[in-house]
PDB file of C-alpha atoms in Angstrom:
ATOM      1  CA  UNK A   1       0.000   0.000   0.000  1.00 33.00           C
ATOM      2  CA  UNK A   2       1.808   3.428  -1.007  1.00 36.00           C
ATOM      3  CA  UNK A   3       2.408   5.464   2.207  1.00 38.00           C
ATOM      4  CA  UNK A   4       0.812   8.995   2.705  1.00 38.00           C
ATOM      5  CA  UNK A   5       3.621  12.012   3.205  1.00 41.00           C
ATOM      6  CA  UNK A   6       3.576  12.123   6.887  1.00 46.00           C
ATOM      7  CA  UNK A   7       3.749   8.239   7.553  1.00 53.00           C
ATOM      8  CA  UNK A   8       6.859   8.179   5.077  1.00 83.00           C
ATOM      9  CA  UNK A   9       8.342  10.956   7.173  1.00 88.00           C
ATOM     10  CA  UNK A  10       7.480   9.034  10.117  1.00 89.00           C
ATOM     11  CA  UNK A  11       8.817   5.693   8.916  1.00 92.00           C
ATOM     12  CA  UNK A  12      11.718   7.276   7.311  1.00 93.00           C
ATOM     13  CA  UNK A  13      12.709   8.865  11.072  1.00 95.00           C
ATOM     14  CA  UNK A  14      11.779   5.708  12.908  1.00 96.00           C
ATOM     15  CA  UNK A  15      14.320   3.968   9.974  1.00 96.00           C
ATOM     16  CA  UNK A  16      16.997   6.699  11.113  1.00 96.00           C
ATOM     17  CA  UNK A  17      16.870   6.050  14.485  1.00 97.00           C
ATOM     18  CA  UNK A  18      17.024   2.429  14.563  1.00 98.00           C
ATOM     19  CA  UNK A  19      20.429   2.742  12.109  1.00 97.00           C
ATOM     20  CA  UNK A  20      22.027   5.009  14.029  1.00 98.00           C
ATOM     21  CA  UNK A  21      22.034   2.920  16.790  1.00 98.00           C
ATOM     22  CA  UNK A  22      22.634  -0.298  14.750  1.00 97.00           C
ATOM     23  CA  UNK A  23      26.060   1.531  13.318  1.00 97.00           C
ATOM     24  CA  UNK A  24      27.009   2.520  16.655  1.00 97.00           C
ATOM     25  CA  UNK A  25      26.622  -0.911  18.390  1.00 97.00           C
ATOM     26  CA  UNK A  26      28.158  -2.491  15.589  1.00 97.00           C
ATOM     27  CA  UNK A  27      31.621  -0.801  16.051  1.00 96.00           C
ATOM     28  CA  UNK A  28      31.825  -0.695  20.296  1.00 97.00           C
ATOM     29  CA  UNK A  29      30.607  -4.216  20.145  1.00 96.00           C
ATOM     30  CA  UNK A  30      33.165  -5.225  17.473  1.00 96.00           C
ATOM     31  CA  UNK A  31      35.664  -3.674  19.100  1.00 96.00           C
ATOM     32  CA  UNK A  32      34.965  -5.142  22.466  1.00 97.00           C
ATOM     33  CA  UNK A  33      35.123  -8.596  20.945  1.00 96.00           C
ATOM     34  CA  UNK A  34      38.678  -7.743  19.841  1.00 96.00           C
ATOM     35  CA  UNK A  35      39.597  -6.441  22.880  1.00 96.00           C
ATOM     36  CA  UNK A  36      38.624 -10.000  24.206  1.00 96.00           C
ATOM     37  CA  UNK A  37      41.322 -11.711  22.018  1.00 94.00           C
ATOM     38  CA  UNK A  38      43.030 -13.263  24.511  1.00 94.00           C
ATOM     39  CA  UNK A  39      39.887 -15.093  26.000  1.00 96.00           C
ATOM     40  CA  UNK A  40      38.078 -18.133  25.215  1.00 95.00           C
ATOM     41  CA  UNK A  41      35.475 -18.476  22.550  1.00 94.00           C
ATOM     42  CA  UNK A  42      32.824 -18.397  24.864  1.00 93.00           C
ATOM     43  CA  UNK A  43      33.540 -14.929  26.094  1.00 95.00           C
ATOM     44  CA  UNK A  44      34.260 -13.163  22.818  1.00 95.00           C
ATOM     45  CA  UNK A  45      30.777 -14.723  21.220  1.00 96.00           C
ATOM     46  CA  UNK A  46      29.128 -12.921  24.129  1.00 96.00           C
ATOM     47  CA  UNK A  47      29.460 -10.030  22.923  1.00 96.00           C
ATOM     48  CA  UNK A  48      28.429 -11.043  19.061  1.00 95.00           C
ATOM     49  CA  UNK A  49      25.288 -12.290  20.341  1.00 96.00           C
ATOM     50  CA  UNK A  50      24.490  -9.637  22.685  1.00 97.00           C
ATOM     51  CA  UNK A  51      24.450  -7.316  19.465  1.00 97.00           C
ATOM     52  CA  UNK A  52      22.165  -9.401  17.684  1.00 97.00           C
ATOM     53  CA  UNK A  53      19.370  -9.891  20.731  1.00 97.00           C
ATOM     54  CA  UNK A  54      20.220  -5.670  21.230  1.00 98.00           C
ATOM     55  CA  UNK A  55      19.514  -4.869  17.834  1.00 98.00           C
ATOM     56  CA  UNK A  56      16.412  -7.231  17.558  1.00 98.00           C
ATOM     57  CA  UNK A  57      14.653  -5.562  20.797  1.00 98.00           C
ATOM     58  CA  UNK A  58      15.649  -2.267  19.352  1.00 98.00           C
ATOM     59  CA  UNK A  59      14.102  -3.025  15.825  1.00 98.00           C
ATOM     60  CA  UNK A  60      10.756  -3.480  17.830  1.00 98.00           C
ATOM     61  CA  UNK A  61      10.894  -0.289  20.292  1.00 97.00           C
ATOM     62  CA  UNK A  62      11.776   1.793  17.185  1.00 97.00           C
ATOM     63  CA  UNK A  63      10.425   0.674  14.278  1.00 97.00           C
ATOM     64  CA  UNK A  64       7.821  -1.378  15.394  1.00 97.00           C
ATOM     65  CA  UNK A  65       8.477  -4.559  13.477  1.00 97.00           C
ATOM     66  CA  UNK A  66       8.498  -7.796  15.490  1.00 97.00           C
ATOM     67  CA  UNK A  67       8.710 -11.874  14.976  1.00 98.00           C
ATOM     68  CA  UNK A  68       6.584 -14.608  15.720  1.00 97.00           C
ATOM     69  CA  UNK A  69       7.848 -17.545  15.827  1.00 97.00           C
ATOM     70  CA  UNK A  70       6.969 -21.572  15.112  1.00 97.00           C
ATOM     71  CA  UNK A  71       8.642 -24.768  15.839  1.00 97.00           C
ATOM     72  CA  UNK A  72      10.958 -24.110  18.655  1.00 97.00           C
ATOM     73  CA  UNK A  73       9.963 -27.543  20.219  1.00 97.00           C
ATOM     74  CA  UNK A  74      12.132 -29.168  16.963  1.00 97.00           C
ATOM     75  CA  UNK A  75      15.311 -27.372  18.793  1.00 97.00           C
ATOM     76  CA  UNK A  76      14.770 -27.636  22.418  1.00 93.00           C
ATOM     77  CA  UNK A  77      16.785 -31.072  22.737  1.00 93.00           C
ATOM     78  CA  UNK A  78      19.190 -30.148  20.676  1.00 94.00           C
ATOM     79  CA  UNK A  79      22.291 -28.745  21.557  1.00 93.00           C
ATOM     80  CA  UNK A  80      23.693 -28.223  17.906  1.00 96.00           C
ATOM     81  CA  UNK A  81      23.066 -29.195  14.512  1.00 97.00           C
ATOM     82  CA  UNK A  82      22.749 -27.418  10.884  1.00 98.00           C
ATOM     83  CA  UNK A  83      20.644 -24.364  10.196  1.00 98.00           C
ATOM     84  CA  UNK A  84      19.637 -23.892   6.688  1.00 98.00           C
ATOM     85  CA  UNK A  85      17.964 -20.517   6.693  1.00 98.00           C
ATOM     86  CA  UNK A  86      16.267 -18.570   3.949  1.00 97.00           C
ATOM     87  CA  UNK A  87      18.048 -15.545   3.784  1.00 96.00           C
ATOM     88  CA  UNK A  88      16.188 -11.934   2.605  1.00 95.00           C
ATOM     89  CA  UNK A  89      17.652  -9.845   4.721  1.00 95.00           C
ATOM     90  CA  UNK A  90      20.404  -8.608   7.555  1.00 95.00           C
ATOM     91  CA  UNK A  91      17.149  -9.193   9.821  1.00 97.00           C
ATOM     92  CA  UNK A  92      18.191 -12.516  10.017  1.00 97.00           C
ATOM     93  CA  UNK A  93      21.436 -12.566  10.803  1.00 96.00           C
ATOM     94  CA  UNK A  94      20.476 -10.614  14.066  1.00 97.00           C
ATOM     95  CA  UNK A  95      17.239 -12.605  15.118  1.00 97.00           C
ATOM     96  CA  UNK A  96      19.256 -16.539  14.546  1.00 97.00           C
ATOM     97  CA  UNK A  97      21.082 -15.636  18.032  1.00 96.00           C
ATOM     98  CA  UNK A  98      17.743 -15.632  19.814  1.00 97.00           C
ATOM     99  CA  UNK A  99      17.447 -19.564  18.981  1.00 97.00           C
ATOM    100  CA  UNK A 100      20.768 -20.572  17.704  1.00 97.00           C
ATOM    101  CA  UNK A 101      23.560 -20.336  20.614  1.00 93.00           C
ATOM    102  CA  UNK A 102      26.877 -20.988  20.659  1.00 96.00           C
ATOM    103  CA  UNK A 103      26.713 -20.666  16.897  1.00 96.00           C
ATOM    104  CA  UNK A 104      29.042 -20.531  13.660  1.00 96.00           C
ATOM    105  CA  UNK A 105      28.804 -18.684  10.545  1.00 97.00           C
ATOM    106  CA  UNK A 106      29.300 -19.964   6.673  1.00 96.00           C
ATOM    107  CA  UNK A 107      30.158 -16.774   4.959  1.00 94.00           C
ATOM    108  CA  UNK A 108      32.086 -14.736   2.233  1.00 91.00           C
ATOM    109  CA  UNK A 109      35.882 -14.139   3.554  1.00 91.00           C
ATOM    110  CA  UNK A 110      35.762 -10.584   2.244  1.00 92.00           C
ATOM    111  CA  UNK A 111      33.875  -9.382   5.536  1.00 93.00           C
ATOM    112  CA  UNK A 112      36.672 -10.133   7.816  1.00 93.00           C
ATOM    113  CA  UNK A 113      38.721  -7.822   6.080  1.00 91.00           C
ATOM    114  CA  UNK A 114      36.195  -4.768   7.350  1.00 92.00           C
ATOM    115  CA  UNK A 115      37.773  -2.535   9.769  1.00 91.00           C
ATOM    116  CA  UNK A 116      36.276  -3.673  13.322  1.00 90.00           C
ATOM    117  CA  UNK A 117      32.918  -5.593  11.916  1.00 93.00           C
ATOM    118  CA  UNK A 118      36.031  -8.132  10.029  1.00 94.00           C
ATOM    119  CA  UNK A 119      37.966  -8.127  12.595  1.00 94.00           C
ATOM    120  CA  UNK A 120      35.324  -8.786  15.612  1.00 94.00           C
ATOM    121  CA  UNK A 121      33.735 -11.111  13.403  1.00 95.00           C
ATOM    122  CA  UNK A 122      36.951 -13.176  13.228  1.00 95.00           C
ATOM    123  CA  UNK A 123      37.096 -13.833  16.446  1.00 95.00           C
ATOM    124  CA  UNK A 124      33.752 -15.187  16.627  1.00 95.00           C
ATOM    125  CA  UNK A 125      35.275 -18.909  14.979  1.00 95.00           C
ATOM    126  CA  UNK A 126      33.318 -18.193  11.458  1.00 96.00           C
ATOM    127  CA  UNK A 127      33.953 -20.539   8.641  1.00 96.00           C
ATOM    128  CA  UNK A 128      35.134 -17.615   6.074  1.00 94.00           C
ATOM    129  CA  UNK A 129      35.021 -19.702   2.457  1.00 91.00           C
ATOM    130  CA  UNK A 130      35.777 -18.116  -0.772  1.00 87.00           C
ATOM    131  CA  UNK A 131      32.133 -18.716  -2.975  1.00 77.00           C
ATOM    132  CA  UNK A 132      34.445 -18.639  -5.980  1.00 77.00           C
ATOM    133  CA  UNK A 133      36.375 -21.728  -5.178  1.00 75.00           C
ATOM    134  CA  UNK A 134      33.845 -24.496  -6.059  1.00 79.00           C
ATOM    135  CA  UNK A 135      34.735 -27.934  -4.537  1.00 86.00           C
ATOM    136  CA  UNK A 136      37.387 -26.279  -2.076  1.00 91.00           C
ATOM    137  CA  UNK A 137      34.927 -23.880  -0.828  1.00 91.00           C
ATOM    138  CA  UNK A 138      32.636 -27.763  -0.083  1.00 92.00           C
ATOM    139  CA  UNK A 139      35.429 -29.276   1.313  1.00 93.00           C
ATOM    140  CA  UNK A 140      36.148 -26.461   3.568  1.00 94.00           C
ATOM    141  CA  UNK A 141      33.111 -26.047   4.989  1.00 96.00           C
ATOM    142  CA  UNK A 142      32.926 -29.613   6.076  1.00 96.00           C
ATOM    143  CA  UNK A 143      36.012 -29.957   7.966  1.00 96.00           C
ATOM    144  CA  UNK A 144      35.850 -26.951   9.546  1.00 97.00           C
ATOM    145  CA  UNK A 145      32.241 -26.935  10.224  1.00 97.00           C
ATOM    146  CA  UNK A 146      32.909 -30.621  11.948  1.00 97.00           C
ATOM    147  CA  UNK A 147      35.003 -29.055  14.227  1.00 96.00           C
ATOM    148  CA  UNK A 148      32.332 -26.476  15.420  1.00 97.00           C
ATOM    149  CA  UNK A 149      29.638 -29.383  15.541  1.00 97.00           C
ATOM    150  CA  UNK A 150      32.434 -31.033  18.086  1.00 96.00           C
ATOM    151  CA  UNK A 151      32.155 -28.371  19.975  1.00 95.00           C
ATOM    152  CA  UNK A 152      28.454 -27.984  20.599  1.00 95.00           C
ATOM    153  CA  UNK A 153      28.221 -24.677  18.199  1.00 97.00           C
ATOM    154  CA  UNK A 154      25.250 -24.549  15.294  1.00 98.00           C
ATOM    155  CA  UNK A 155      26.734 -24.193  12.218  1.00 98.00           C
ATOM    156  CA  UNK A 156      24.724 -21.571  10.557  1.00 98.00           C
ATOM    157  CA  UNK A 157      23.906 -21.431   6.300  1.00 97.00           C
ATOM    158  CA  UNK A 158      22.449 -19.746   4.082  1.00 97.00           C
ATOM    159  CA  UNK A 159      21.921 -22.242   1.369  1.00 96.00           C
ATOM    160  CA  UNK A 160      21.159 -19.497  -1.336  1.00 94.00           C
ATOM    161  CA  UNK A 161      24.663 -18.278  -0.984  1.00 89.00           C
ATOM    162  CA  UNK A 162      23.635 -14.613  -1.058  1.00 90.00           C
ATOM    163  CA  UNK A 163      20.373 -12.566  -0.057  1.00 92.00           C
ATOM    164  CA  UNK A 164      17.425 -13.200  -2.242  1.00 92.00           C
ATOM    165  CA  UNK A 165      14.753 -11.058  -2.463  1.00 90.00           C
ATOM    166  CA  UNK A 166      11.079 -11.488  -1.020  1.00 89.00           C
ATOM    167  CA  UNK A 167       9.081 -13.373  -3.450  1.00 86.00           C
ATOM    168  CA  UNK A 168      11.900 -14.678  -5.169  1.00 90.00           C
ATOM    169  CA  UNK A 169      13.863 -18.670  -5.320  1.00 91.00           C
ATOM    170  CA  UNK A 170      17.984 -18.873  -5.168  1.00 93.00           C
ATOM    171  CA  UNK A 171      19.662 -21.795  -6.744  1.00 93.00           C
ATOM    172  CA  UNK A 172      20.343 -23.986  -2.739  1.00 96.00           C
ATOM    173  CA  UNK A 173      23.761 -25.092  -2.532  1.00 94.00           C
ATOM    174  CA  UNK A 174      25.222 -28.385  -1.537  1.00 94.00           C
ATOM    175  CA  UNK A 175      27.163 -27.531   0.822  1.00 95.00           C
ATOM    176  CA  UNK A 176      25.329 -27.855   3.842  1.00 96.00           C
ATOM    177  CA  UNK A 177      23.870 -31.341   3.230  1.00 97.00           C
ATOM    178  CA  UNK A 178      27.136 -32.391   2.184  1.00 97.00           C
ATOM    179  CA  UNK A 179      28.090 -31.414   5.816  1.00 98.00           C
ATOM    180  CA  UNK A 180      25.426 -33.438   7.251  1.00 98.00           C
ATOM    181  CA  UNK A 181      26.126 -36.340   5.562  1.00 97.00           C
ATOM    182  CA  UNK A 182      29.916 -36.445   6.711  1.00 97.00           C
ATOM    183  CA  UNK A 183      28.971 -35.506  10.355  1.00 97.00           C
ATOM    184  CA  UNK A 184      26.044 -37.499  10.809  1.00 97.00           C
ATOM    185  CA  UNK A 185      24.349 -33.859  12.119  1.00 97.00           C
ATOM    186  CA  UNK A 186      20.786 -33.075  11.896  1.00 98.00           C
ATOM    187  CA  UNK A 187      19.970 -30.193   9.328  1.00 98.00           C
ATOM    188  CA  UNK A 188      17.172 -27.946  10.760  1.00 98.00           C
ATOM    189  CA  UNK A 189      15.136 -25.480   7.610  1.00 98.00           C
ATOM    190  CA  UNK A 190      14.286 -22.480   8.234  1.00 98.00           C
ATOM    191  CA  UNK A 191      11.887 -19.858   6.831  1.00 98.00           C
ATOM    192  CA  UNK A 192      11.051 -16.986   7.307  1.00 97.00           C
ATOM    193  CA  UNK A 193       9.667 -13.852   5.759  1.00 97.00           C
ATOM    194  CA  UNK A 194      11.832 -10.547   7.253  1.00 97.00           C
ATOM    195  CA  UNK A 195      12.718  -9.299   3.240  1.00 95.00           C
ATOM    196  CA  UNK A 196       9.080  -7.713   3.271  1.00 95.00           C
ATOM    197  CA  UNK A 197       9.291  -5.668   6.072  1.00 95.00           C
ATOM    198  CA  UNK A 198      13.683  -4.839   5.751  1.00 95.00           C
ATOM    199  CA  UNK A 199      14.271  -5.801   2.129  1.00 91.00           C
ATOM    200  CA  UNK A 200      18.242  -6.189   0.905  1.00 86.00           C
ATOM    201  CA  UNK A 201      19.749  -2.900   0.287  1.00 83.00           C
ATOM    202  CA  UNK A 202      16.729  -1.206   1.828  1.00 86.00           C
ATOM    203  CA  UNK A 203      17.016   1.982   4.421  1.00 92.00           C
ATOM    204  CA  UNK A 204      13.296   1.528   5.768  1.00 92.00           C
ATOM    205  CA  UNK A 205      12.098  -1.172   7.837  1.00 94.00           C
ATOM    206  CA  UNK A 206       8.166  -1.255   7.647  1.00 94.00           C
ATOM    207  CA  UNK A 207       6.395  -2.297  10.837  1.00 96.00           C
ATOM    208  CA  UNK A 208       4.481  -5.391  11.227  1.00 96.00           C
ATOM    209  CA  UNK A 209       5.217  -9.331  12.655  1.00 97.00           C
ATOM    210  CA  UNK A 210       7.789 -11.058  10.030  1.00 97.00           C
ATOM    211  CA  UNK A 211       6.743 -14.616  10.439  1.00 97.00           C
ATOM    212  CA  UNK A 212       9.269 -17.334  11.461  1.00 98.00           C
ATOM    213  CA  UNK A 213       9.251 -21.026  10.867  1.00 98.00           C
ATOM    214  CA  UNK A 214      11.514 -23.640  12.316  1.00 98.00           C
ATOM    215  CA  UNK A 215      11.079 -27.144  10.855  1.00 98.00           C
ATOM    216  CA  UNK A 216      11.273 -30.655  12.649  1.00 98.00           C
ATOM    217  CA  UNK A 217      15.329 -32.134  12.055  1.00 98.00           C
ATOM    218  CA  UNK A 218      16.422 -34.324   9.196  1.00 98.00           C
ATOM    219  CA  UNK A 219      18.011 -37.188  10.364  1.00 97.00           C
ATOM    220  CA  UNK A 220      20.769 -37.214   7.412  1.00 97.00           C
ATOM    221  CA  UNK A 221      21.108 -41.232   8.183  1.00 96.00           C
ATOM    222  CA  UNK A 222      20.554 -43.376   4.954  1.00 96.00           C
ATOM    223  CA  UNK A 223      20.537 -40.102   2.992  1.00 97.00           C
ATOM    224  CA  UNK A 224      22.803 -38.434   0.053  1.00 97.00           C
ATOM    225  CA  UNK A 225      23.697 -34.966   0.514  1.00 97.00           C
ATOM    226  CA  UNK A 226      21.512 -34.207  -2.299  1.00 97.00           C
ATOM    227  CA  UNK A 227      18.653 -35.794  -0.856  1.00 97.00           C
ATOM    228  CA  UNK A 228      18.802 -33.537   2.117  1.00 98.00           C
ATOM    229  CA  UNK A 229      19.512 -30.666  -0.092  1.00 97.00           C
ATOM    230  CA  UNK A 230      16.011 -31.251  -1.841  1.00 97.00           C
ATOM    231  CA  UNK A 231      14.025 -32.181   1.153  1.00 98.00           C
ATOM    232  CA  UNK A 232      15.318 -28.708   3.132  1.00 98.00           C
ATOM    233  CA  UNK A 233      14.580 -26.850  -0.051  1.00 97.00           C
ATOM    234  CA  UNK A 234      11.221 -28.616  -0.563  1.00 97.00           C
ATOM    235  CA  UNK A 235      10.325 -27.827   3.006  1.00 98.00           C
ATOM    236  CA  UNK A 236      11.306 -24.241   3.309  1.00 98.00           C
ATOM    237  CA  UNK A 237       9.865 -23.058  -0.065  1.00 96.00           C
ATOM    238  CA  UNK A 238       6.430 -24.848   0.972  1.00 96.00           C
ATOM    239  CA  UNK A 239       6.618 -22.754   4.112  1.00 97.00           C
ATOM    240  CA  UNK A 240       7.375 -19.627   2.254  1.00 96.00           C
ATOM    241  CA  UNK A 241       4.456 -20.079  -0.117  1.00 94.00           C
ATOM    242  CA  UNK A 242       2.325 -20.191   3.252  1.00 95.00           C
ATOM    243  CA  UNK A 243       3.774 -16.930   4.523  1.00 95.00           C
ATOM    244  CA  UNK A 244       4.262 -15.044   2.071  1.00 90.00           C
ATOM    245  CA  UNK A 245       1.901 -12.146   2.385  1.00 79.00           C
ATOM    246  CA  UNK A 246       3.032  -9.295  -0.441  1.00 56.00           C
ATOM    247  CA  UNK A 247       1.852  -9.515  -4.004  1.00 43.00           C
ATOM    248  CA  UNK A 248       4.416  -9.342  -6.479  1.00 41.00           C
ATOM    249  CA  UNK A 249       3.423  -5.703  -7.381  1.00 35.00           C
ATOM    250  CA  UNK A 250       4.087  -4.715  -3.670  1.00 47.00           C
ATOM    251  CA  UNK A 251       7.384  -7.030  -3.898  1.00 43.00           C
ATOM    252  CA  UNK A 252       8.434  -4.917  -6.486  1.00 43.00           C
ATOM    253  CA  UNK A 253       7.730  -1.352  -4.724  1.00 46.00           C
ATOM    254  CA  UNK A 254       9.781  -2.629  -1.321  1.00 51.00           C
ATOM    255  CA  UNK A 255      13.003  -4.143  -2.861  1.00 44.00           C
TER     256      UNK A 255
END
């Protein structure tokens, strides 16, 4: 629905607010974790996930845009495993500390070499892989995302590779299931739809309750990593098609 003047004004200064506090949280809290060098992993993830749960709470107070959330009872017994997560939006990768804790990150190497945000994020145990280097990039994440699984962390994916936006399908890559398979881990989908109300490259975040889905575990036992790969992409992009609420016109104006 197109906004009147003053609700765009009022959205626009609600957007404002919540960044300036986002930027500012981001670099004491990045810093901080550096400053923790020295320390085990426990304590510098502290304050990672502190700046997610922050940042969530804040979203609400200021821009009025909150979560609801299904299928926690798949996690509660669990004390790590493999998040595949749809991924529209930096929403996300605040809110998956509310469930997902201790937990490690799959992503593109060229963030660690950002002043403060890199280097914090470092020292958070991420598995940094190069998306350009094919089977390497595979191979990677499995050994090194073994060694988090060891040590009670969830290893954390977005199987798109990249941020898609709302309404839209990325190609799922295999290197999650291919994870399961060699650690015998349980892969847990995830859907969710945050890009409609804080779309990628988008300054305003629209109020409203982004819907969150957590699915039951696949037991990777018996299974081919491609097999898992199509059942967590069958299951999340059923969910999506129940929560999706934009049309595609509306998809168009928010992206």
């Amino acid at each position: 629905m197109k906004q009147s003047q003053p609700a765009s004004a009022a959205l626009y200064l609600r957007s404002l607010a919540f960044w300036a506090v986002f930027m500012l949280s981001t670099l004491v809290l990045s810093v901080i974790v550096v400053l923790l060098f020295p320390l085990p992993f426990r304590i510098r993830y502290a304050p990672a996930r502190f700046w997610g749960v922050m940042n969530i709470w804040w979203l609400g107070k200021t821009c009025g845009l909150r979560h609801e959330v299904e299928g926690l009872e798949h996690i509660v017994n669990l004390h790590s495993g493999i998040v595949l997560c749809k991924h529209q939006s930096t929403w996300e990768t605040l809110a998956l500390h509310l469930w997902f804790k201790p937990s490690a990150w799959v992503l593109k190497r060229e963030l660690l070499k950002v002043p403060f945000f890199g280097w914090g994020l470092a020292l958070t145990d991420p598995i940094a892989i190069d998306r350009k280097a094919g089977r390497k990039a595979v191979e990677q994440l499995v050994e090194q995302g073994r060694e988090r699984l060891r040590d009670n962390r969830w290893v954390i994916i977005f199987p798109e590779g990249t941020r898609i936006a709302a309404g839209k399908r990325g190609r799922y890559r295999i290197g999650g299931a291919a994870l399961a398979v060699e650690s015998a881990s349980p892969v847990i989908p995830m859907a969710h739809n945050a890009g409609e109300y804080w779309p990628r490259r988008g300054f305003i975040k629209h109020p409203g309750i982004i819907k969150v889905r957590i699915g039951p575990a696949i037991d990777p036992q018996g299974k081919s990593a491609q097999q898992i790969m199509d059942e967590t992409q069958q299951w999340i992009e059923t969910e999506m098609e129940k929560i999706t609420t934009l049309s595609e016109h509306q998809h168009g104006a928010r992206t």
